[in-house]
Tab-separated table of C-alpha atoms and ligand atoms in Angstrom:
chain	number	residue	atom	x	y	z
A	1	UNK	CA	-11.185	39.986	39.257
A	2	UNK	CA	-11.079	36.199	39.632
A	3	UNK	CA	-7.411	36.423	40.605
A	4	UNK	CA	-8.287	38.948	43.326
A	5	UNK	CA	-11.047	36.754	44.676
A	6	UNK	CA	-8.675	33.810	44.699
A	7	UNK	CA	-6.082	35.834	46.616
A	8	UNK	CA	-8.686	36.935	49.193
A	9	UNK	CA	-9.901	33.359	49.597
A	10	UNK	CA	-6.348	32.109	50.067
A	11	UNK	CA	-5.615	34.771	52.699
A	12	UNK	CA	-8.844	33.836	54.478
A	13	UNK	CA	-7.904	30.172	54.502
A	14	UNK	CA	-4.459	30.976	55.907
A	15	UNK	CA	-6.094	33.016	58.693
A	16	UNK	CA	-8.537	30.222	59.475
A	17	UNK	CA	-5.658	27.754	59.668
A	18	UNK	CA	-3.748	30.148	61.968
A	19	UNK	CA	-6.759	30.500	64.276
A	20	UNK	CA	-7.344	26.731	64.287
A	21	UNK	CA	-3.691	26.164	65.085
A	22	UNK	CA	-3.843	28.682	67.956
A	23	UNK	CA	-6.951	27.034	69.417
A	24	UNK	CA	-5.364	23.586	69.205
A	25	UNK	CA	-2.180	24.960	70.817
A	26	UNK	CA	-4.194	26.552	73.652
A	27	UNK	CA	-6.004	23.248	74.322
A	28	UNK	CA	-2.717	21.327	74.289
A	29	UNK	CA	-1.044	23.804	76.659
A	30	UNK	CA	-3.991	23.799	79.077
A	31	UNK	CA	-4.137	19.993	79.215
A	32	UNK	CA	-0.355	19.597	79.608
A	33	UNK	CA	-0.068	22.347	82.239
A	34	UNK	CA	-2.906	20.834	84.284
A	35	UNK	CA	-1.271	17.392	84.038
A	36	UNK	CA	2.129	18.699	85.182
A	37	UNK	CA	0.632	20.750	88.028
A	38	UNK	CA	-1.275	17.653	89.197
A	39	UNK	CA	1.800	15.413	89.060
A	40	UNK	CA	4.743	17.647	89.972
A	41	UNK	CA	3.313	20.965	91.188
A	42	UNK	CA	4.752	24.279	89.994
A	43	UNK	CA	8.318	22.866	90.042
A	44	UNK	CA	7.677	20.885	86.860
A	45	UNK	CA	6.545	23.898	84.861
A	46	UNK	CA	9.925	25.572	84.217
A	47	UNK	CA	11.269	22.701	82.103
A	48	UNK	CA	7.919	22.414	80.311
A	49	UNK	CA	7.914	26.069	79.283
A	50	UNK	CA	11.539	25.899	78.174
A	51	UNK	CA	10.859	22.964	75.832
A	52	UNK	CA	10.766	23.977	72.140
A	53	UNK	CA	7.537	21.995	71.578
A	54	UNK	CA	5.868	24.201	74.221
A	55	UNK	CA	7.379	27.391	72.858
A	56	UNK	CA	6.193	26.526	69.337
A	57	UNK	CA	2.615	26.351	70.693
A	58	UNK	CA	2.923	29.573	72.685
A	59	UNK	CA	4.220	31.380	69.601
A	60	UNK	CA	1.346	29.930	67.523
A	61	UNK	CA	-1.099	31.589	69.938
A	62	UNK	CA	0.813	34.871	69.960
A	63	UNK	CA	1.033	35.018	66.154
A	64	UNK	CA	-2.760	34.640	65.984
A	65	UNK	CA	-3.817	37.070	68.686
A	66	UNK	CA	-0.887	39.269	69.750
A	67	UNK	CA	1.927	38.986	67.187
A	68	UNK	CA	3.916	41.893	68.648
A	69	UNK	CA	3.778	42.796	72.303
A	70	UNK	CA	5.547	45.239	74.561
A	71	UNK	CA	5.622	44.899	78.339
A	72	UNK	CA	6.930	47.296	80.970
A	73	UNK	CA	8.433	44.347	82.844
A	74	UNK	CA	12.117	43.670	82.471
A	75	UNK	CA	12.953	39.981	82.015
A	76	UNK	CA	16.651	40.277	81.159
A	77	UNK	CA	18.887	41.294	84.049
A	78	UNK	CA	22.274	40.833	82.393
A	79	UNK	CA	22.008	43.816	80.052
A	80	UNK	CA	20.323	47.125	80.949
A	81	UNK	CA	16.791	47.597	79.634
A	82	UNK	CA	13.460	49.223	80.436
A	83	UNK	CA	11.124	46.365	79.583
A	84	UNK	CA	10.523	43.527	77.157
A	85	UNK	CA	9.000	43.248	73.708
A	86	UNK	CA	8.307	40.033	71.807
A	87	UNK	CA	8.086	39.923	68.001
A	88	UNK	CA	6.745	36.712	66.469
A	89	UNK	CA	5.867	37.173	62.781
A	90	UNK	CA	8.607	36.267	60.300
A	91	UNK	CA	8.389	39.578	58.469
A	92	UNK	CA	8.742	41.511	61.738
A	93	UNK	CA	11.539	39.313	63.122
A	94	UNK	CA	13.594	39.921	59.989
A	95	UNK	CA	12.685	43.620	60.106
A	96	UNK	CA	13.938	43.995	63.705
A	97	UNK	CA	17.182	42.150	62.902
A	98	UNK	CA	17.743	44.389	59.852
A	99	UNK	CA	17.117	47.774	61.532
A	100	UNK	CA	20.443	48.191	63.337
A	101	UNK	CA	19.862	51.900	63.956
A	102	UNK	CA	16.623	51.195	65.850
A	103	UNK	CA	17.547	47.875	67.463
A	104	UNK	CA	21.086	47.555	68.792
A	105	UNK	CA	23.134	44.567	69.918
A	106	UNK	CA	23.545	44.614	73.678
A	107	UNK	CA	26.537	42.369	74.337
A	108	UNK	CA	29.234	45.114	74.396
A	109	UNK	CA	29.570	45.545	78.199
A	110	UNK	CA	30.054	41.814	78.855
A	111	UNK	CA	32.315	41.407	75.820
A	112	UNK	CA	34.538	44.125	77.281
A	113	UNK	CA	34.648	42.349	80.613
A	114	UNK	CA	35.800	39.186	78.842
A	115	UNK	CA	38.517	40.878	76.786
A	116	UNK	CA	39.595	43.083	79.691
A	117	UNK	CA	38.857	46.255	77.711
A	118	UNK	CA	37.886	46.154	74.049
A	119	UNK	CA	34.620	45.186	72.375
A	120	UNK	CA	34.289	42.209	69.998
A	121	UNK	CA	32.462	42.702	66.720
A	122	UNK	CA	29.260	40.882	67.741
A	123	UNK	CA	28.881	43.568	70.396
A	124	UNK	CA	29.304	46.443	67.917
A	125	UNK	CA	26.890	48.651	66.024
A	126	UNK	CA	27.634	49.472	62.340
A	127	UNK	CA	30.703	51.689	62.029
A	128	UNK	CA	34.453	51.696	61.485
A	129	UNK	CA	35.313	49.324	64.350
A	130	UNK	CA	32.889	46.686	63.066
A	131	UNK	CA	34.078	47.080	59.468
A	132	UNK	CA	37.763	46.971	60.484
A	133	UNK	CA	37.451	43.798	62.557
A	134	UNK	CA	35.087	41.838	60.313
A	135	UNK	CA	37.055	42.763	57.186
A	136	UNK	CA	40.346	41.608	58.679
A	137	UNK	CA	38.829	38.426	60.100
A	138	UNK	CA	37.130	37.611	56.776
A	139	UNK	CA	40.562	37.805	55.131
A	140	UNK	CA	41.994	35.527	57.802
A	141	UNK	CA	39.047	33.066	57.820
A	142	UNK	CA	38.343	32.689	54.133
A	143	UNK	CA	35.169	31.212	52.736
A	144	UNK	CA	37.241	28.897	50.511
A	145	UNK	CA	38.853	27.363	53.627
A	146	UNK	CA	35.583	25.595	54.425
A	147	UNK	CA	35.834	23.304	51.402
A	148	UNK	CA	39.634	23.304	51.291
A	149	UNK	CA	40.613	22.831	54.944
A	150	UNK	CA	37.707	22.511	57.386
A	151	UNK	CA	35.345	20.003	55.759
A	152	UNK	CA	37.850	17.299	54.729
A	153	UNK	CA	39.331	17.168	58.236
A	154	UNK	CA	35.917	17.242	60.004
A	155	UNK	CA	34.666	14.410	57.786
A	156	UNK	CA	37.772	12.273	58.213
A	157	UNK	CA	37.871	12.757	61.992
A	158	UNK	CA	34.148	12.067	62.465
A	159	UNK	CA	34.319	8.946	60.279
A	160	UNK	CA	37.312	7.732	62.253
A	161	UNK	CA	35.717	8.365	65.686
A	162	UNK	CA	32.448	6.661	64.774
A	163	UNK	CA	34.225	3.712	63.126
A	164	UNK	CA	36.163	3.173	66.354
A	165	UNK	CA	33.019	3.273	68.538
A	166	UNK	CA	31.819	-0.223	69.450
A	167	UNK	CA	28.035	0.204	69.026
A	168	UNK	CA	27.814	3.081	71.476
A	169	UNK	CA	28.843	6.718	71.471
A	170	UNK	CA	28.527	9.629	73.880
A	171	UNK	CA	27.753	12.241	71.232
A	172	UNK	CA	29.136	15.435	72.816
A	173	UNK	CA	31.980	13.912	74.829
A	174	UNK	CA	33.272	11.590	72.097
A	175	UNK	CA	32.430	13.442	68.895
A	176	UNK	CA	30.573	16.740	68.639
A	177	UNK	CA	32.946	18.614	70.993
A	178	UNK	CA	36.058	16.892	69.690
A	179	UNK	CA	35.523	17.896	66.047
A	180	UNK	CA	35.084	21.676	66.583
A	181	UNK	CA	37.916	21.690	69.139
A	182	UNK	CA	40.130	19.936	66.574
A	183	UNK	CA	39.082	22.617	64.056
A	184	UNK	CA	40.237	25.335	66.430
A	185	UNK	CA	43.597	23.587	66.827
A	186	UNK	CA	44.301	22.850	63.186
A	187	UNK	CA	42.456	25.634	61.388
A	188	UNK	CA	42.158	28.495	63.894
A	189	UNK	CA	45.720	27.681	64.977
A	190	UNK	CA	44.886	28.393	68.622
A	191	UNK	CA	45.705	24.959	70.074
A	192	UNK	CA	45.132	24.439	73.789
A	193	UNK	CA	44.131	21.543	75.968
A	194	UNK	CA	40.755	20.160	74.945
A	195	UNK	CA	38.982	20.028	78.334
A	196	UNK	CA	40.131	23.517	79.246
A	197	UNK	CA	39.185	25.096	75.920
A	198	UNK	CA	35.759	23.431	75.994
A	199	UNK	CA	35.105	24.434	79.557
A	200	UNK	CA	36.293	28.053	79.146
A	201	UNK	CA	34.376	28.665	75.926
A	202	UNK	CA	31.205	27.039	77.301
A	203	UNK	CA	31.248	29.242	80.411
A	204	UNK	CA	31.905	32.360	78.364
A	205	UNK	CA	29.171	31.592	75.828
A	206	UNK	CA	26.736	30.976	78.690
A	207	UNK	CA	27.754	34.247	80.357
A	208	UNK	CA	27.366	36.322	77.195
A	209	UNK	CA	24.170	34.915	75.728
A	210	UNK	CA	22.305	32.655	78.141
A	211	UNK	CA	22.678	34.223	81.582
A	212	UNK	CA	19.533	36.318	81.351
A	213	UNK	CA	19.106	36.369	85.138
A	214	UNK	CA	22.656	37.733	85.776
A	215	UNK	CA	23.846	35.023	88.171
A	216	UNK	CA	26.687	36.432	90.344
A	217	UNK	CA	28.326	32.996	90.705
A	218	UNK	CA	28.495	32.670	86.913
A	219	UNK	CA	29.956	36.177	86.720
A	220	UNK	CA	32.878	35.177	88.962
A	221	UNK	CA	33.427	31.955	87.049
A	222	UNK	CA	33.334	33.800	83.716
A	223	UNK	CA	35.856	36.396	84.921
A	224	UNK	CA	38.210	33.635	86.042
A	225	UNK	CA	37.838	31.646	82.819
A	226	UNK	CA	38.135	34.742	80.624
A	227	UNK	CA	41.376	35.681	82.377
A	228	UNK	CA	42.731	32.182	81.855
A	229	UNK	CA	41.728	32.150	78.173
A	230	UNK	CA	43.263	35.590	77.595
A	231	UNK	CA	46.529	34.531	79.214
A	232	UNK	CA	46.557	31.313	77.219
A	233	UNK	CA	45.917	33.121	73.912
A	234	UNK	CA	48.504	35.834	74.643
A	235	UNK	CA	51.079	33.064	75.147
A	236	UNK	CA	50.000	31.154	72.032
A	237	UNK	CA	50.164	34.285	69.865
A	238	UNK	CA	53.582	35.277	71.188
A	239	UNK	CA	54.924	31.758	70.651
A	240	UNK	CA	53.593	31.546	67.101
A	241	UNK	CA	54.956	34.979	66.274
A	242	UNK	CA	58.379	33.919	67.530
A	243	UNK	CA	58.222	30.892	65.203
A	244	UNK	CA	57.535	33.119	62.180
A	245	UNK	CA	53.959	31.808	61.923
A	246	UNK	CA	52.854	34.593	59.541
A	247	UNK	CA	53.791	32.286	56.660
A	248	UNK	CA	51.328	29.573	57.694
A	249	UNK	CA	47.734	28.873	56.723
A	250	UNK	CA	45.795	28.990	59.983
A	251	UNK	CA	43.568	31.902	61.003
A	252	UNK	CA	46.153	32.927	63.610
A	253	UNK	CA	48.969	32.782	61.040
A	254	UNK	CA	46.994	34.883	58.602
A	255	UNK	CA	46.234	37.407	61.366
A	256	UNK	CA	49.985	37.642	61.981
A	257	UNK	CA	50.564	38.170	58.253
A	258	UNK	CA	47.984	40.970	58.298
A	259	UNK	CA	49.784	42.436	61.313
A	260	UNK	CA	53.077	42.418	59.392
A	261	UNK	CA	51.421	44.339	56.578
A	262	UNK	CA	50.143	46.987	59.016
A	263	UNK	CA	46.455	46.059	58.760
A	264	UNK	CA	44.384	48.045	61.291
A	265	UNK	CA	42.947	46.093	64.230
A	266	UNK	CA	45.614	43.380	63.993
A	267	UNK	CA	47.746	44.281	67.014
A	268	UNK	CA	48.525	41.349	69.316
A	269	UNK	CA	45.620	42.352	71.562
A	270	UNK	CA	43.332	42.863	68.559
A	271	UNK	CA	44.178	39.384	67.256
A	272	UNK	CA	43.674	37.879	70.705
A	273	UNK	CA	40.244	39.483	71.167
A	274	UNK	CA	39.069	38.412	67.726
A	275	UNK	CA	40.240	34.841	68.310
A	276	UNK	CA	38.628	34.826	71.748
A	277	UNK	CA	35.280	35.809	70.200
A	278	UNK	CA	35.584	33.215	67.452
A	279	UNK	CA	36.460	30.448	69.913
A	280	UNK	CA	33.465	31.246	72.125
A	281	UNK	CA	31.244	31.142	69.033
A	282	UNK	CA	32.663	27.923	67.661
A	283	UNK	CA	33.095	25.122	70.192
A	284	UNK	CA	29.966	24.928	72.398
A	285	UNK	CA	27.594	25.956	69.623
A	286	UNK	CA	28.401	23.356	66.979
A	287	UNK	CA	28.257	20.601	69.587
A	288	UNK	CA	24.944	21.757	71.035
A	289	UNK	CA	23.384	22.085	67.575
A	290	UNK	CA	24.471	18.505	66.746
A	291	UNK	CA	22.924	17.165	69.955
A	292	UNK	CA	19.654	19.054	69.461
A	293	UNK	CA	19.315	17.929	65.835
A	294	UNK	CA	20.001	14.323	66.818
A	295	UNK	CA	17.565	14.514	69.747
A	296	UNK	CA	14.839	15.778	67.431
A	297	UNK	CA	15.481	13.081	64.815
A	298	UNK	CA	15.367	10.372	67.480
A	299	UNK	CA	11.901	11.630	68.454
A	300	UNK	CA	10.750	11.253	64.825
A	301	UNK	CA	11.213	7.707	63.528
A	302	UNK	CA	10.218	8.572	59.939
A	303	UNK	CA	12.588	11.503	59.741
A	304	UNK	CA	15.331	9.407	61.328
A	305	UNK	CA	14.776	6.691	58.734
A	306	UNK	CA	15.011	9.312	55.955
A	307	UNK	CA	18.214	10.735	57.411
A	308	UNK	CA	19.634	7.207	57.759
A	309	UNK	CA	18.943	6.437	54.079
A	310	UNK	CA	20.542	9.744	53.067
A	311	UNK	CA	23.567	9.035	55.278
A	312	UNK	CA	24.025	5.558	53.769
A	313	UNK	CA	24.327	7.263	50.379
A	314	UNK	CA	27.331	9.071	51.871
A	315	UNK	CA	26.510	12.481	50.404
A	316	UNK	CA	26.457	15.019	53.222
A	317	UNK	CA	24.387	17.394	51.113
A	318	UNK	CA	21.544	14.850	51.204
A	319	UNK	CA	21.729	14.537	54.994
A	320	UNK	CA	21.909	18.281	55.685
A	321	UNK	CA	18.219	19.117	54.960
A	322	UNK	CA	17.139	16.656	57.668
A	323	UNK	CA	19.421	18.410	60.135
A	324	UNK	CA	18.252	21.938	59.308
A	325	UNK	CA	14.656	20.784	59.594
A	326	UNK	CA	15.405	19.137	62.959
A	327	UNK	CA	16.979	22.408	64.103
A	328	UNK	CA	13.882	24.314	62.978
A	329	UNK	CA	11.909	22.320	65.547
A	330	UNK	CA	14.689	22.296	68.132
A	331	UNK	CA	16.952	25.289	67.492
A	332	UNK	CA	20.137	26.250	69.274
A	333	UNK	CA	18.623	29.636	70.075
A	334	UNK	CA	14.868	30.266	69.770
A	335	UNK	CA	15.255	34.046	69.953
A	336	UNK	CA	17.844	36.687	69.132
A	337	UNK	CA	17.642	39.776	71.294
A	338	UNK	CA	18.205	43.440	70.625
A	339	UNK	CA	17.468	46.722	72.482
A	340	UNK	CA	15.502	49.677	71.099
A	341	UNK	CA	17.827	52.678	70.709
A	342	UNK	CA	14.863	55.103	70.575
A	343	UNK	CA	11.066	55.090	70.684
A	344	UNK	CA	10.076	53.222	67.549
A	345	UNK	CA	7.518	50.905	65.969
A	346	UNK	CA	7.310	47.378	64.673
A	347	UNK	CA	4.960	46.688	61.731
A	348	UNK	CA	3.850	50.306	61.656
A	349	UNK	CA	0.723	50.930	59.605
A	350	UNK	CA	-0.536	47.361	59.935
A	351	UNK	CA	-3.164	45.865	62.244
A	352	UNK	CA	-0.350	44.381	64.316
A	353	UNK	CA	1.668	47.583	64.761
A	354	UNK	CA	3.366	47.886	68.122
A	355	UNK	CA	5.155	50.816	69.733
A	356	UNK	CA	8.477	49.895	71.294
A	357	UNK	CA	9.777	52.412	73.845
A	358	UNK	CA	13.477	53.305	73.953
A	359	UNK	CA	15.507	50.861	76.046
A	360	UNK	CA	13.146	47.951	75.715
A	361	UNK	CA	14.731	44.528	75.098
A	362	UNK	CA	13.248	43.036	71.964
A	363	UNK	CA	13.067	39.266	71.604
A	364	UNK	CA	13.051	38.601	67.871
A	365	UNK	CA	11.577	35.107	67.999
A	366	UNK	CA	13.400	33.292	65.216
A	367	UNK	CA	11.781	30.002	66.272
A	368	UNK	CA	8.365	31.570	65.757
A	369	UNK	CA	9.423	33.072	62.415
A	370	UNK	CA	10.200	29.580	61.112
A	371	UNK	CA	6.612	28.478	61.897
A	372	UNK	CA	4.800	31.509	60.502
A	373	UNK	CA	2.148	30.166	58.133
A	374	UNK	CA	2.115	33.469	56.240
A	375	UNK	CA	5.560	32.613	54.870
A	376	UNK	CA	6.296	28.945	55.559
A	377	UNK	CA	4.496	26.111	53.757
A	378	UNK	CA	3.052	23.449	56.056
A	379	UNK	CA	4.944	24.840	59.029
A	380	UNK	CA	4.068	22.002	61.411
A	381	UNK	CA	5.193	19.249	59.042
A	382	UNK	CA	8.733	17.849	59.137
A	383	UNK	CA	9.890	18.354	55.542
A	384	UNK	CA	13.398	17.854	54.259
A	385	UNK	CA	12.641	19.701	51.016
A	386	UNK	CA	12.354	23.270	52.272
A	387	UNK	CA	14.204	26.159	50.665
A	388	UNK	CA	17.154	27.313	52.805
A	389	UNK	CA	15.491	30.758	53.062
A	390	UNK	CA	12.845	29.257	55.380
A	391	UNK	CA	15.457	28.841	58.095
A	392	UNK	CA	16.857	31.330	60.617
A	393	UNK	CA	19.042	29.016	62.656
A	394	UNK	CA	22.128	31.168	63.131
A	395	UNK	CA	20.819	34.709	63.151
A	396	UNK	CA	19.866	37.180	60.474
A	397	UNK	CA	21.048	40.556	59.180
A	398	UNK	CA	24.368	42.259	59.860
A	399	UNK	CA	25.325	39.977	62.749
A	400	UNK	CA	24.363	36.718	61.057
A	401	UNK	CA	26.765	34.032	62.240
A	402	UNK	CA	30.359	34.523	61.105
A	403	UNK	CA	30.686	30.723	61.102
A	404	UNK	CA	27.572	30.065	58.961
A	405	UNK	CA	29.467	28.303	56.163
A	406	UNK	CA	31.459	26.293	58.713
A	407	UNK	CA	28.270	25.209	60.497
A	408	UNK	CA	26.675	24.172	57.216
A	409	UNK	CA	29.613	21.861	56.501
A	410	UNK	CA	30.729	20.665	59.937
A	411	UNK	CA	27.352	19.704	61.455
A	412	UNK	CA	26.572	17.247	58.600
A	413	UNK	CA	30.184	16.022	58.718
A	414	UNK	CA	29.768	15.156	62.406
A	415	UNK	CA	26.341	13.574	62.181
A	416	UNK	CA	26.438	11.713	58.859
A	417	UNK	CA	28.567	8.779	60.073
A	418	UNK	CA	26.395	8.454	63.194
A	419	UNK	CA	23.171	8.534	61.196
A	420	UNK	CA	24.543	5.881	58.839
A	421	UNK	CA	24.689	3.366	61.708
A	422	UNK	CA	22.183	0.539	61.778
A	423	UNK	CA	19.354	0.729	64.304
A	424	UNK	CA	20.581	3.994	65.782
A	425	UNK	CA	18.771	4.631	69.053
A	426	UNK	CA	19.014	6.302	72.447
A	427	UNK	CA	20.861	4.390	75.148
A	428	UNK	CA	18.354	3.105	77.719
A	429	UNK	CA	17.197	5.348	80.567
A	430	UNK	CA	18.611	8.726	81.513
A	431	UNK	CA	21.845	8.100	79.582
A	432	UNK	CA	19.908	8.305	76.340
A	433	UNK	CA	18.683	11.818	77.139
A	434	UNK	CA	20.769	14.988	76.842
A	435	UNK	CA	22.603	15.719	80.098
A	436	UNK	CA	23.724	19.339	80.330
A	437	UNK	CA	25.569	18.860	83.633
A	438	UNK	CA	24.101	22.047	85.080
A	439	UNK	CA	25.154	24.219	82.107
A	440	UNK	CA	22.977	25.179	79.127
A	441	UNK	CA	25.175	22.945	76.911
A	442	UNK	CA	25.064	19.160	76.410
A	443	UNK	CA	27.810	17.250	78.210
A	444	UNK	CA	26.562	13.680	77.664
A	445	UNK	CA	24.091	12.032	75.319
A	446	UNK	CA	24.611	8.299	74.819
A	447	UNK	CA	23.502	6.656	71.589
A	448	UNK	CA	23.581	2.994	70.631
A	449	UNK	CA	23.609	1.177	67.288
A	450	UNK	CA	24.073	-2.320	65.932
A	451	UNK	CA	27.553	-3.396	64.883
B	501	LIG	C1	25.653	25.711	65.082
B	501	LIG	C2	26.566	26.530	65.518
B	501	LIG	C3	26.322	28.003	65.676
B	501	LIG	C4	25.177	28.670	66.001
B	501	LIG	C5	23.807	28.085	66.311
B	501	LIG	C6	25.500	30.078	66.004
B	501	LIG	C7	24.588	31.088	66.253
B	501	LIG	C8	24.841	32.416	66.023
B	501	LIG	C9	23.850	33.465	66.094
B	501	LIG	C10	22.376	33.277	66.407
B	501	LIG	C11	24.486	34.633	65.833
B	501	LIG	C12	23.851	36.013	65.781
B	501	LIG	C13	23.765	36.638	67.152
B	501	LIG	C14	23.031	37.947	67.149
B	501	LIG	O1	22.691	38.468	66.077
B	501	LIG	O2	22.784	38.479	68.238
B	501	LIG	C15	25.876	34.334	65.609
B	501	LIG	C16	26.843	35.276	65.349
B	501	LIG	C17	28.193	34.971	65.337
B	501	LIG	N1	28.767	33.738	65.357
B	501	LIG	FE1	27.802	31.965	65.416
B	501	LIG	N2	26.821	30.238	65.708
B	501	LIG	C18	27.367	28.989	65.489
B	501	LIG	C19	28.677	28.703	65.136
B	501	LIG	C20	29.686	29.625	65.025
B	501	LIG	C21	31.060	29.337	64.654
B	501	LIG	C22	31.583	27.955	64.222
B	501	LIG	C23	31.751	30.510	64.734
B	501	LIG	C24	33.188	30.772	64.454
B	501	LIG	C25	33.791	30.364	63.362
B	501	LIG	C26	30.800	31.537	65.130
B	501	LIG	C27	31.086	32.865	65.309
B	501	LIG	C28	30.139	33.864	65.342
B	501	LIG	C29	30.476	35.271	65.321
B	501	LIG	C30	31.865	35.857	65.325
B	501	LIG	C31	29.251	35.975	65.286
B	501	LIG	C32	29.063	37.472	65.207
B	501	LIG	C33	28.905	37.878	63.749
B	501	LIG	C34	28.794	39.382	63.568
B	501	LIG	O3	28.599	40.106	64.558
B	501	LIG	O4	28.894	39.828	62.435
B	501	LIG	N3	29.566	30.955	65.296
B	501	LIG	N4	26.067	32.975	65.723
């Protein structure tokens, strides 16, 4: 009986905290919005509402009063849909991302445009095609490669780049793009000129995942870049095949070995499409995540000091929790989206149940899930001691990031030598802020430190 009373009291306290948090968030949003409208007019509001700190507050309000909502209005133009739903509670976000039969991935049509025909496995529903491609690619990109091949090289290269930087570094241009590109050369085996590979993969990532408004100019650029990347990869595969590359240890070489053994899905075109998908996933994402984590740490002197101490110790595993926590506050992608395959429900049988009509685009708000007080202890505090399960920073469920183990090793490898620098700080003025150069991905972000 006492246990039951305790449980009820605890639940009540959590609800009170959630309501208090929502009220505080509403006050903050009202004051900030009024200030921006007064200073900059409506033009200043877009950037404000895109900022993670704003989105965290909006989600706090939604979780308290309208945790699941469905609107007839269509917000995404790039993939067909009949409206928009937003899911904010952790339990429901994970539920949506686990129910593949009810909530499908939408990327197939654009993936096909990029490959010139076939789908890539992120655009596939469960079935033979998905199993064939992911099974073959898991044999080619082995989990053991992360410790054996990827991490040692990423660490050595990052250490070398930072050691050669005279008290100043442009994080994406000098380091966080270089390291994943180098990984695609040495480990993927795809090679290519750095600027071109970075530019192609950034455009294609943008087109697939971030072009919600379906910009026609981006469409033309993506078609041009996809054609160039396909041609480049076709040439690289043919050249490697001619050299007898199936005996080597890169992902491409292992794909060629699988081809020699008659493995399904490993035709030249199959290999090219799988490598194209992996490249798009790998280069712009790791760099952006590094910049966002660093940006967040620089806004939090105590956390930065903690990360600096951990980095001085030299153990990347001690630095990593600071980076995951920074990415919780400032994630690479605040939502993952799916489309309802049929009329269905979220949280059915609960007070927050919500009917989702067929065709509606569902924003599973992973950012919100990581701040849900029902599941996350002290969600608004920056804590480097959270269990890994608290985080959803590269998806969840069947399509969880193929590169998850790589990310977990390479992001700390890139940032540890930077964080170890004395008096690490932003460069003065605009240079010390992330410059995306008109894309959704950081191009410049200058940092300074004492030498
Ligand atoms: C910090 C860097 C990265 C972030 C933030 C990230 C994010 C994500 C997210 C959110 C998803 C799930 C998308 C969805 O469910 O709709 C995903 C899937 C995927 N990612 Fe990553 N990713 C990163 C790095 C990488 C790397 C390095 C690779 C390649 C080695 C990669 C390849 C993929 C692939 C192939 C999928 C599809 C997996 C599947 O459908 O089973 N990503 N990623």
